Coordinates of C-alpha atoms in Angstrom, one line a residue:
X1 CA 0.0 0.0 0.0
X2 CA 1.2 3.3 -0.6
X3 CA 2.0 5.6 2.4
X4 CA 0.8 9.3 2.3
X5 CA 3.8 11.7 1.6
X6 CA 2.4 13.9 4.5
X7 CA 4.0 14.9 7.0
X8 CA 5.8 16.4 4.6
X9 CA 3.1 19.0 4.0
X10 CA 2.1 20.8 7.0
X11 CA -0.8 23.2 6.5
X12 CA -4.3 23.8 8.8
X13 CA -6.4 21.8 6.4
X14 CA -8.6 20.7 8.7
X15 CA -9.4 24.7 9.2
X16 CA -9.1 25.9 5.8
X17 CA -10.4 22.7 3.5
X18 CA -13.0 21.6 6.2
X19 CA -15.5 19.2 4.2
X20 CA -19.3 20.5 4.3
X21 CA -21.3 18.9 7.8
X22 CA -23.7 15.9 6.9
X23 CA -25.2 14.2 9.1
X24 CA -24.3 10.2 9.0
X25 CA -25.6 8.0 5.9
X26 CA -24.9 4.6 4.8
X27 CA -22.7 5.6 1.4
X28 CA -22.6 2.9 -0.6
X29 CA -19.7 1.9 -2.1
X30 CA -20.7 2.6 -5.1
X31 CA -21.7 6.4 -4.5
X32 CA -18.3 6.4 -3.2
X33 CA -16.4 5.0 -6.6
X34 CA -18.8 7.4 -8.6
X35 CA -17.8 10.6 -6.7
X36 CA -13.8 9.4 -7.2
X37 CA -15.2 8.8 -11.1
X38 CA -16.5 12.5 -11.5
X39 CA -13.7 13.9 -9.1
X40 CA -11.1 12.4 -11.3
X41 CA -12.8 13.3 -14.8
X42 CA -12.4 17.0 -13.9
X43 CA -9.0 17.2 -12.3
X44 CA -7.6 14.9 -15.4
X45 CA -9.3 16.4 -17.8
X46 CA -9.6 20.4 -16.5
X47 CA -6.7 20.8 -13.9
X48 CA -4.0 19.1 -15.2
X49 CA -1.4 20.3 -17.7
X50 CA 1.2 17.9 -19.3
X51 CA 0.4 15.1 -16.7
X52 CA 0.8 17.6 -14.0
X53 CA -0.5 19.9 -11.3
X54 CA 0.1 23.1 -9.2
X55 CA -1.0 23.9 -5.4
X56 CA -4.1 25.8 -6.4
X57 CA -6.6 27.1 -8.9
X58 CA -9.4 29.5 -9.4
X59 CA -13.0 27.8 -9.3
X60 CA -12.9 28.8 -13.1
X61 CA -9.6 27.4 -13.9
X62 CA -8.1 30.5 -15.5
X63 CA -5.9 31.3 -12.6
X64 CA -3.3 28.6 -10.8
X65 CA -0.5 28.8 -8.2
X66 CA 2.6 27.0 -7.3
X67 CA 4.7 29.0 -5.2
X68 CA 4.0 32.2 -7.0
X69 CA 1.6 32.0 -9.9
X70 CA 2.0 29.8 -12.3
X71 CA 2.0 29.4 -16.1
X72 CA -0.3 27.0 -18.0
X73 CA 3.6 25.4 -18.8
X74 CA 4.2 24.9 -15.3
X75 CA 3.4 22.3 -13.4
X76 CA 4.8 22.5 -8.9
X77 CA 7.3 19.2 -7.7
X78 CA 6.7 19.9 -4.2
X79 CA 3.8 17.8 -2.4
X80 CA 1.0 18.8 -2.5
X81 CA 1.6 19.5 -6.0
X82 CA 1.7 16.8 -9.1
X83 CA 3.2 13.8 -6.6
X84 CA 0.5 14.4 -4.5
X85 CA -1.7 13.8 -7.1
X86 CA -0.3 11.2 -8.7
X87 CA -0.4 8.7 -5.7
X88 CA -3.7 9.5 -4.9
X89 CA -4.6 7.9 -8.4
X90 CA -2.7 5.3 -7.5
X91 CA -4.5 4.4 -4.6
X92 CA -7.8 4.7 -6.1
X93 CA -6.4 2.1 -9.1
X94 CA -5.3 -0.4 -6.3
X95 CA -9.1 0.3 -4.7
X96 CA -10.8 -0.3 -7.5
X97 CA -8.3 -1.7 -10.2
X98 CA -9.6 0.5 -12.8
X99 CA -7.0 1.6 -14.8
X100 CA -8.7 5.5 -15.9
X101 CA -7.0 6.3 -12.2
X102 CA -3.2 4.2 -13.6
X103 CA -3.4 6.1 -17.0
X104 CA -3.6 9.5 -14.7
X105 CA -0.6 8.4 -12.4
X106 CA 1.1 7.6 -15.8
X107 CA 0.8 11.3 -17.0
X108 CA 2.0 12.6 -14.1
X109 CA 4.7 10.3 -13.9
X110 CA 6.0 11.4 -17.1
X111 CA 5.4 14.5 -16.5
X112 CA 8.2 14.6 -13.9
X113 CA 10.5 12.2 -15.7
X114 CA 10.4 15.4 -18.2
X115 CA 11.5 17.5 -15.4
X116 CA 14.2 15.2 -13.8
X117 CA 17.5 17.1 -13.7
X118 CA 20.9 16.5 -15.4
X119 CA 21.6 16.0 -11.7
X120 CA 19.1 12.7 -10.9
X121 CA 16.7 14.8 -8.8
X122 CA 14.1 17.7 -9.0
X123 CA 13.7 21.4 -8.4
X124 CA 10.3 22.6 -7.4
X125 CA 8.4 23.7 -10.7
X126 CA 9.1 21.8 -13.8
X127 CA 8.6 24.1 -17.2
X128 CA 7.9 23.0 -20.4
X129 CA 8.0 26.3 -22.2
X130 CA 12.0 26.0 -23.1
X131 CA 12.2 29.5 -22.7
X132 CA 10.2 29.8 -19.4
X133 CA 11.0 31.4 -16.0
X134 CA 11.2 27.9 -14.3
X135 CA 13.4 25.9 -17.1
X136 CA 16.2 24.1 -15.2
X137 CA 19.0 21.8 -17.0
X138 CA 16.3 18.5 -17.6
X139 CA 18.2 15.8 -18.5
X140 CA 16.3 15.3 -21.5
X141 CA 18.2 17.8 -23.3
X142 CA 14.9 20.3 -23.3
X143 CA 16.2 23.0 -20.6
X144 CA 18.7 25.0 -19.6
X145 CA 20.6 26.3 -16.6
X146 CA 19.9 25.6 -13.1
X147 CA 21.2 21.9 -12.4
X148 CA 20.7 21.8 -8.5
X149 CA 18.5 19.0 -7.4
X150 CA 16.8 19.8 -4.0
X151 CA 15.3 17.7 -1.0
X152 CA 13.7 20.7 1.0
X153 CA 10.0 20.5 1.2
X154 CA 10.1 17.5 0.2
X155 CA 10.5 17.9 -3.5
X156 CA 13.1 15.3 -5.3
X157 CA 11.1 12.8 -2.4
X158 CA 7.8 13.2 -3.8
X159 CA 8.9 13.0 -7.3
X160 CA 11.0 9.7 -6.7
X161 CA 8.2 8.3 -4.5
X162 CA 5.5 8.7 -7.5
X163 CA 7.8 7.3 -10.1
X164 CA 8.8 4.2 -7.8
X165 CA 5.1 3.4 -7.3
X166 CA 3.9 4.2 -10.4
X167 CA 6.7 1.5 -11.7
X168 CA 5.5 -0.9 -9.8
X169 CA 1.9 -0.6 -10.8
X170 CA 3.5 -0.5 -14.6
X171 CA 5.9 -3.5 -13.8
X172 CA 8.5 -1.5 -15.1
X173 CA 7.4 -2.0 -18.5
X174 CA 7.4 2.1 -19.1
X175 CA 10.8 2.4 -20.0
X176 CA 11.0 6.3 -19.6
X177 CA 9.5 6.1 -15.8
X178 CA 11.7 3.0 -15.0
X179 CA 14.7 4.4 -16.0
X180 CA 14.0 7.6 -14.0
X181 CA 13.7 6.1 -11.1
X182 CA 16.8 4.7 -11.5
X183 CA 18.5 7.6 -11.9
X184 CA 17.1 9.0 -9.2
X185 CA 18.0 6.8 -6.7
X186 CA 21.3 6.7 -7.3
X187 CA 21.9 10.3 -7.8
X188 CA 20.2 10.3 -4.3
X189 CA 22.5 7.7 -2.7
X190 CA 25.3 9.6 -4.1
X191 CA 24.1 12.7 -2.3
X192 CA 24.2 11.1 1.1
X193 CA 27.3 11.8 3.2
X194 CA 29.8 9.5 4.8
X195 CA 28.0 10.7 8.2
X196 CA 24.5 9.1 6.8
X197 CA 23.1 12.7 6.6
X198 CA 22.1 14.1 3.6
X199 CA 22.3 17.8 2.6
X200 CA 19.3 20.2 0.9
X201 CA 20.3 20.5 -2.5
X202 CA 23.0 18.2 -4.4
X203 CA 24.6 19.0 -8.5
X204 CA 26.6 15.8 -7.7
X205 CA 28.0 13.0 -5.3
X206 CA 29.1 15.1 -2.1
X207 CA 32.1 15.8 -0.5
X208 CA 33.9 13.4 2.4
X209 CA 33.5 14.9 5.7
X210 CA 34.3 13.4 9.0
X211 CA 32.0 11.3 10.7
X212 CA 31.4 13.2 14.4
X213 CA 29.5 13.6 17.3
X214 CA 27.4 17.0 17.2
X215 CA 28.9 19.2 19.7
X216 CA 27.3 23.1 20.9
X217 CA 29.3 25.9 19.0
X218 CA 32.8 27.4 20.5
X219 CA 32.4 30.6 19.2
X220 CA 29.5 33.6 18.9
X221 CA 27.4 31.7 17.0
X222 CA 25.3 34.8 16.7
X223 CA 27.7 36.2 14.9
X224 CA 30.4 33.6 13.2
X225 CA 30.7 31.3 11.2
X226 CA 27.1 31.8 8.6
X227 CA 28.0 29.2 6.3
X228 CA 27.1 31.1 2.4
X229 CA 26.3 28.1 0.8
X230 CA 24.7 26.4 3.8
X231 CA 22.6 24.1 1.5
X232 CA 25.4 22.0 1.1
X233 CA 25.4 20.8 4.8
X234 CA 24.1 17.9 6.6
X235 CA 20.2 19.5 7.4
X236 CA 16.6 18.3 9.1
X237 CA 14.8 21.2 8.1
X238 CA 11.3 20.4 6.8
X239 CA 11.4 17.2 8.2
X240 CA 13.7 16.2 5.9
X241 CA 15.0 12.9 7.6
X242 CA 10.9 11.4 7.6
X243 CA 10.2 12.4 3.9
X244 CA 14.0 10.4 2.9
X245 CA 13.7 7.8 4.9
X246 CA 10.2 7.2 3.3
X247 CA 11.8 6.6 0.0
X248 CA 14.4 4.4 0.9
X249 CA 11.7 2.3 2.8
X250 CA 10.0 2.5 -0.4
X251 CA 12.6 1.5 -2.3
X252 CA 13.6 -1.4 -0.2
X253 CA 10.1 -2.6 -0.4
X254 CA 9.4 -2.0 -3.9
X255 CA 12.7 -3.0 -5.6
X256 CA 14.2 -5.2 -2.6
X257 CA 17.7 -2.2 -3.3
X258 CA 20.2 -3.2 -0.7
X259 CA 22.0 0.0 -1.4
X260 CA 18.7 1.6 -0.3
X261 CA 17.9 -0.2 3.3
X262 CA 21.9 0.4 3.6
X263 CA 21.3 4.1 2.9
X264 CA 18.4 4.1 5.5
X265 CA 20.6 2.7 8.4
X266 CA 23.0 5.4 7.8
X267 CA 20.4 7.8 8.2
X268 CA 19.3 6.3 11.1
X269 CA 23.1 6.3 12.2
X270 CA 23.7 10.1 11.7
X271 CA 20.4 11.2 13.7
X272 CA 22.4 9.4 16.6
X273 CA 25.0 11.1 16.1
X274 CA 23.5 14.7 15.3
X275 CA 21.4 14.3 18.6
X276 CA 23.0 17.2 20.9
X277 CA 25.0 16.7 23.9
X278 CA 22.8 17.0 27.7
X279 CA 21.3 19.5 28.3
X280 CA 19.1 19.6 25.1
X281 CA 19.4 16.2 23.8
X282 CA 17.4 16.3 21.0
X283 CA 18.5 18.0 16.9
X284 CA 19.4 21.4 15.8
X285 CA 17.4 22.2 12.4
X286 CA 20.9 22.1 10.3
X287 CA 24.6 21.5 11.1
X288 CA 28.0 22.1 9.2
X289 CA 31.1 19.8 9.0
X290 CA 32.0 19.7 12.2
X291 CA 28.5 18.8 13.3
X292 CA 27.7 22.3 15.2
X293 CA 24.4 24.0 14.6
X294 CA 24.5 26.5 12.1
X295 CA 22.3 28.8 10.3
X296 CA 20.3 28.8 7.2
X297 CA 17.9 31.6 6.5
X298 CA 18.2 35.1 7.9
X299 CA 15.6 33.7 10.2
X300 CA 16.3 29.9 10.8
X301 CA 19.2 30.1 13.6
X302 CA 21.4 27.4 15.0
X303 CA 19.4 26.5 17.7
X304 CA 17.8 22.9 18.9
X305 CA 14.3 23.0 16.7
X306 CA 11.1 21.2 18.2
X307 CA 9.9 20.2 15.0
X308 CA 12.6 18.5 13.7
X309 CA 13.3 16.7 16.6
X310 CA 10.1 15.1 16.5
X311 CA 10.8 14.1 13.3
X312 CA 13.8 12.8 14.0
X313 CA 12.3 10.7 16.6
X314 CA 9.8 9.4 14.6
X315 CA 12.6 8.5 12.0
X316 CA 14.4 6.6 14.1
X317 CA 11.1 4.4 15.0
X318 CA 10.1 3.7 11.3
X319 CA 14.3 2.8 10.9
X320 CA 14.2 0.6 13.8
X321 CA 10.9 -1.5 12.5
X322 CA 12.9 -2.0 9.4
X323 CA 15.8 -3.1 11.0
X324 CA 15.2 -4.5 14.7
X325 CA 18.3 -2.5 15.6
X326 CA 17.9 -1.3 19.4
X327 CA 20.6 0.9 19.0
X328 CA 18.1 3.4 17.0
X329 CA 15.4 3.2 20.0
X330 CA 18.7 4.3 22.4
X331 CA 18.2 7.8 22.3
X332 CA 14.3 8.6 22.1
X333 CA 13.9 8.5 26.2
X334 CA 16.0 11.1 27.2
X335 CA 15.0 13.4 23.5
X336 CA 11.0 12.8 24.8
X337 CA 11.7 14.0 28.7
X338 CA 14.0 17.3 27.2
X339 CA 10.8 17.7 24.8
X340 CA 8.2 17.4 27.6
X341 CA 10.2 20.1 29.5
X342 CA 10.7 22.1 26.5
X343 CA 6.7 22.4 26.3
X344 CA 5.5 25.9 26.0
X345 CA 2.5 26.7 28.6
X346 CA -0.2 26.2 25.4
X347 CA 1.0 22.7 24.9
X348 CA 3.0 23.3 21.8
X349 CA 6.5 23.3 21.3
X350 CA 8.6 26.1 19.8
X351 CA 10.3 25.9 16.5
X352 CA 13.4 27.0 18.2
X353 CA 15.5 26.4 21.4
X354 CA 18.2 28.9 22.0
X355 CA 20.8 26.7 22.4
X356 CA 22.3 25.6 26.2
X357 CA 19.6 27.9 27.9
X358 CA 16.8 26.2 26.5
X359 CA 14.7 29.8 25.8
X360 CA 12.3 29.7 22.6
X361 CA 13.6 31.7 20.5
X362 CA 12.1 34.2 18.1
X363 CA 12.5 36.7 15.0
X364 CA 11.4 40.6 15.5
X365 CA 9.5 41.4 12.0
X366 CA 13.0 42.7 11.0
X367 CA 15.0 39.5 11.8
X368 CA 16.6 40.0 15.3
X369 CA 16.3 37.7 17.8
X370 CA 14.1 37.4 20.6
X371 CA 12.3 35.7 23.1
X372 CA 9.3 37.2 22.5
X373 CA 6.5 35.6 20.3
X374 CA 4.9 39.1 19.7
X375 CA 5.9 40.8 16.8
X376 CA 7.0 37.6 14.2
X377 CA 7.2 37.5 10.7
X378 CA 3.9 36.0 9.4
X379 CA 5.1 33.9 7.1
X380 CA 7.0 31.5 8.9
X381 CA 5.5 28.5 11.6
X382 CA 7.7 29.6 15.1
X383 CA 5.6 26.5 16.9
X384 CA 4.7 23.5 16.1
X385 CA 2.0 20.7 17.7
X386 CA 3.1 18.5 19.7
X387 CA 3.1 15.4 18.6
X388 CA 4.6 13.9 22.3
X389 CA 2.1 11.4 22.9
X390 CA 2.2 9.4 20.2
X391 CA 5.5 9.4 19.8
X392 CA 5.8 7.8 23.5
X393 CA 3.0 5.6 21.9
X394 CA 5.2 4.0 19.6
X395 CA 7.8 3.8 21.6
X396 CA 6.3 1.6 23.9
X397 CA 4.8 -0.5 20.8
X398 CA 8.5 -0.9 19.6
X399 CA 9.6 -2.2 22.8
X400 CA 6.9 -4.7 23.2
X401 CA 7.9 -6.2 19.8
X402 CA 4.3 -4.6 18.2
X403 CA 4.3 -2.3 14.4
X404 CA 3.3 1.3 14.4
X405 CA 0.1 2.4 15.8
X406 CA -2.8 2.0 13.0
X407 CA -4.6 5.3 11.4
X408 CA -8.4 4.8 12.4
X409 CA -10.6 5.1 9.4
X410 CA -12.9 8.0 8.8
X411 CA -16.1 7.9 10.3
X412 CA -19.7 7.3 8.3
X413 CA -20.2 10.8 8.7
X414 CA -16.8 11.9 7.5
X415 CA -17.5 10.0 4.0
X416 CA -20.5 11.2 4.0
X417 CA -19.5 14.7 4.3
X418 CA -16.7 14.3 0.9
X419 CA -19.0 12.6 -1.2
X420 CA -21.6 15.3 -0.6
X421 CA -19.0 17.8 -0.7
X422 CA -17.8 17.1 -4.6
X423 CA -20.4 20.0 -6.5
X424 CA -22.1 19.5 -9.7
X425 CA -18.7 20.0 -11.7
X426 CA -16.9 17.4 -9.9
X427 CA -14.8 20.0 -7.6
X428 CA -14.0 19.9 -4.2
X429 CA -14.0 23.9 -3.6
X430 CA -11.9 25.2 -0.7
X431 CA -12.9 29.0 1.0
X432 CA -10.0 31.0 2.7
X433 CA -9.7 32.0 6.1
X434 CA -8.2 34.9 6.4
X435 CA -4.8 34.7 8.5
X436 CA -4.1 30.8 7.8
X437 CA -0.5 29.6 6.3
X438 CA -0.9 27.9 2.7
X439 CA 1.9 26.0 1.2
X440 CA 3.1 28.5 -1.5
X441 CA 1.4 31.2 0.2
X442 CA -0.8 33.1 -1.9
X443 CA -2.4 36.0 -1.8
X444 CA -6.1 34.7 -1.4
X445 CA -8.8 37.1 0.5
X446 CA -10.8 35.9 2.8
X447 CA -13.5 33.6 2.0
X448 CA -12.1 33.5 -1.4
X449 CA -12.7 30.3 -3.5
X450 CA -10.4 27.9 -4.8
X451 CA -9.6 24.4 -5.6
X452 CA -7.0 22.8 -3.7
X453 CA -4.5 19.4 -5.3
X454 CA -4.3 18.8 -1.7
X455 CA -8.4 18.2 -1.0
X456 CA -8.6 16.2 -4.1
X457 CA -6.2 13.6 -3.2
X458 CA -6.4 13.5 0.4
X459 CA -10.5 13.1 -0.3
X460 CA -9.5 10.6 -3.5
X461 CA -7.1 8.6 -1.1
X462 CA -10.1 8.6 1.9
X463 CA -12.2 7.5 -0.2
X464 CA -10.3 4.7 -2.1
X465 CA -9.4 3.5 1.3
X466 CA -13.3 3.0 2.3
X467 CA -13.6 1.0 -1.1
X468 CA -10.9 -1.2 -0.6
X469 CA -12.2 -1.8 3.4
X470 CA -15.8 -2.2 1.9
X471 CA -14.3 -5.4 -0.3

């Protein structure tokens, strides 16, 4: 079965895509697999463009958005753009086995073999105007200049992730998409260090660099040592170790790759080595060489990050059910107690721990620190849920020798409300709240309409998932 790519997108869709209230009915399988039907028609036939898709669209279709707006010769890499999308219709062909929802994860297959880099992996938009803003170096001779292949949001993961399943489903007999993948994975294995870590963006295999123990910063690190090219370093940010380790798990499973479970272990390996020295034993958001928090952005510091520590944590549970390896369960006790301590008094944690005194830490609208959360730039998340619990949850399942904690299904009333929800033109419209963080961030107004890749296939994959329980 294929594994949603989220948590690699992290928006407030339960706020800003909430499906209509119905009260409970007994949908029938069949309405179910007629509202994927009409669903489908539309987005294949009205939203897509080469095989592929952006974030957003206006309710007419004239207007679409990846980050920015987009051309009708653009199509967006980053989830929840044309992966998304793609293994959604993939799970609705292994629901129902009909092969209109294959023939869509197809298209959008090839569209980002198109886009694939001279470099193996993918940037975020892929253009197929030659002489478009977006046009990187594709490797099929068809673009030109930029050549860096990125993992940051998620982007060369998704892609990779979409063409290994939709190989599978094709039993590799689509040449073009086969040999992508291939590509891809080992451009990605090339990109991994000696360490196990893997930087943001790769042109090629990466440097050596010692394999060390993080340590805390012996100089200002307010001041020294802002590494220009910081890409190029060993990074969590976004989640990055969950959204890789997802593809090598995928890989292992699909292709039986030893380089790929090998890869995976090294991951797990350099998250317990990149966990920080008492008193904050949990991971900084990025690191350089030497394995010392650094920063990125003008507004991601070196600093112990909440969100990427639960990642990491979560990482090292999905590694250890792969491998049976204790040594990866080793440091989640003492990374949960600093967390619990860390909590702030709402329950959440903050995106950033300064580091050794354990304050959040902050950006003023004009990018100086602080520890206060009042005046923030907007367009950043400075805390993050708390996802503690179930962390501790499966913890205690991988000690008793159980898997990860099953997803409960929606309820009646849930799959009532997205089969109700889909309008007379097969769309799943989304309205705005003013304030609320979109992926891409546009410039919506409040209570503005639009149709969202991310509805479609998270309602597609819901309601594929009540077919196939129904059989």
């Amino acid at each position: 079965m294929i594994n949603p790519i989220a948590p690699a997108v992290r928006l407030a869709l339960a706020l800003v895509f909430a499906t209509p209230a119905f009260a409970a009915e007994n949908v029938s399988p069949a309405e179910a697999k007629a509202t994927m039907q009409r669903a489908t028609v539309f987005f294949r036939t009205k939203a897509a463009s080469h095989g592929g898709y952006v974030y957003y669209y206006s309710p007419d279709l004239t207007r679409r958005w990846g980050e920015g707006k987009a051309t009708p010769e653009q199509i967006w890499v980053q989830p929840p753009g044309t992966p998304t999308v793609g293994l959604a219709f993939l799970k609705a062909f292994e629901a129902t086995g009909d092969s209109f929802y294959l023939d869509g994860a197809r298209e959008a297959a090839e569209a980002l073999a198109y886009g694939q880099l001279a470099s193996g992996g993918w940037a975020n938009c892929v253009d197929f105007d030659p002489k478009g803003s977006h046009v990187s170096q594709y490797r099929n001779g068809k673009g030109r200049g930029r050549n860096y292949s990125t993992l940051d949001d998620g982007i060369s993961q998704g892609a990779l992730r979409l063409l290994m399943h939709a190989d599978r489903a094709l039993k590799s007999k689509h040449q073009g998409i086969h040999e992508a993948s291939e590509v891809a994975r080992k451009a990605l294995l090339a990109a991994q260090f000696a360490s196990g870590a893997f930087p943001q963006v790769w042109s090629g295999p990466v440097p050596a660099a010692p394999v060390v123990k993080a340590q805390y910063p012996d100089y200002d690190w307010q001041t020294e040592n802002r590494v220009k090219d910081y890409w190029d370093m060993p990074t969590l940010n976004d989640d990055l170790a969950g959204s890789v380790s997802r593809v090598l798990l995928d890989a292992w499973e699909i292709y039986k790759d030893e380089r790929c479970r090998a890869a995976l272990a090294r991951l797990g390996d350099f998250l317990i080595l990149a966990q920080m020295p008492e008193p904050q034993p949990a991971w900084a958001q990025q690191y350089d060489l030497k394995m010392r928090p650094i920063w990125a952005r003008k507004f991601e510091p070196p600093a112990i990050a909440g969100r990427e520590s639960m990642d990491a944590l979560e990482t090292l549970l999905r590694i250890h059910r792969l491998t049976g390896d204790a040594k990866y369960l080793e440091p989640i006790p003492r990374a949960l107690a600093y967390l619990k301590r860390s909590l702030l008094p709402d329950g959440r944690l903050s995106r950033y721990y300064e580091l050794k005194t354990n304050k959040p830490l902050y950006m003023t609208s004009d990018y100086k620190l602080t520890h206060d959360d009042a005046n923030v730039p907007q367009h950043y998340g400075w805390k993050t849920e708390s996802r503690i619990d179930s962390i501790e949850a499966a913890l205690t399942a991988a000690k008793s020798g159980k898997g990860a904690p099953a997803t409960p299904p929606l309820t009646a009333a849930q799959i009532t409300g997205i089969v109700r929800g889909l309008d007379a033109e097969g769309r799943w419209m989304s309205t705005y709240t003013a304030g609320t963080m979109l992926v891409g961030q546009p410039k919506f107004q409040a209570d503005e309409k639009f149709i969202a890749s991310e509805v479609f296939s998270r309602n597609l994959e819901a309601l594929s998932e009540f077919v196939a329980r129904s059989r």
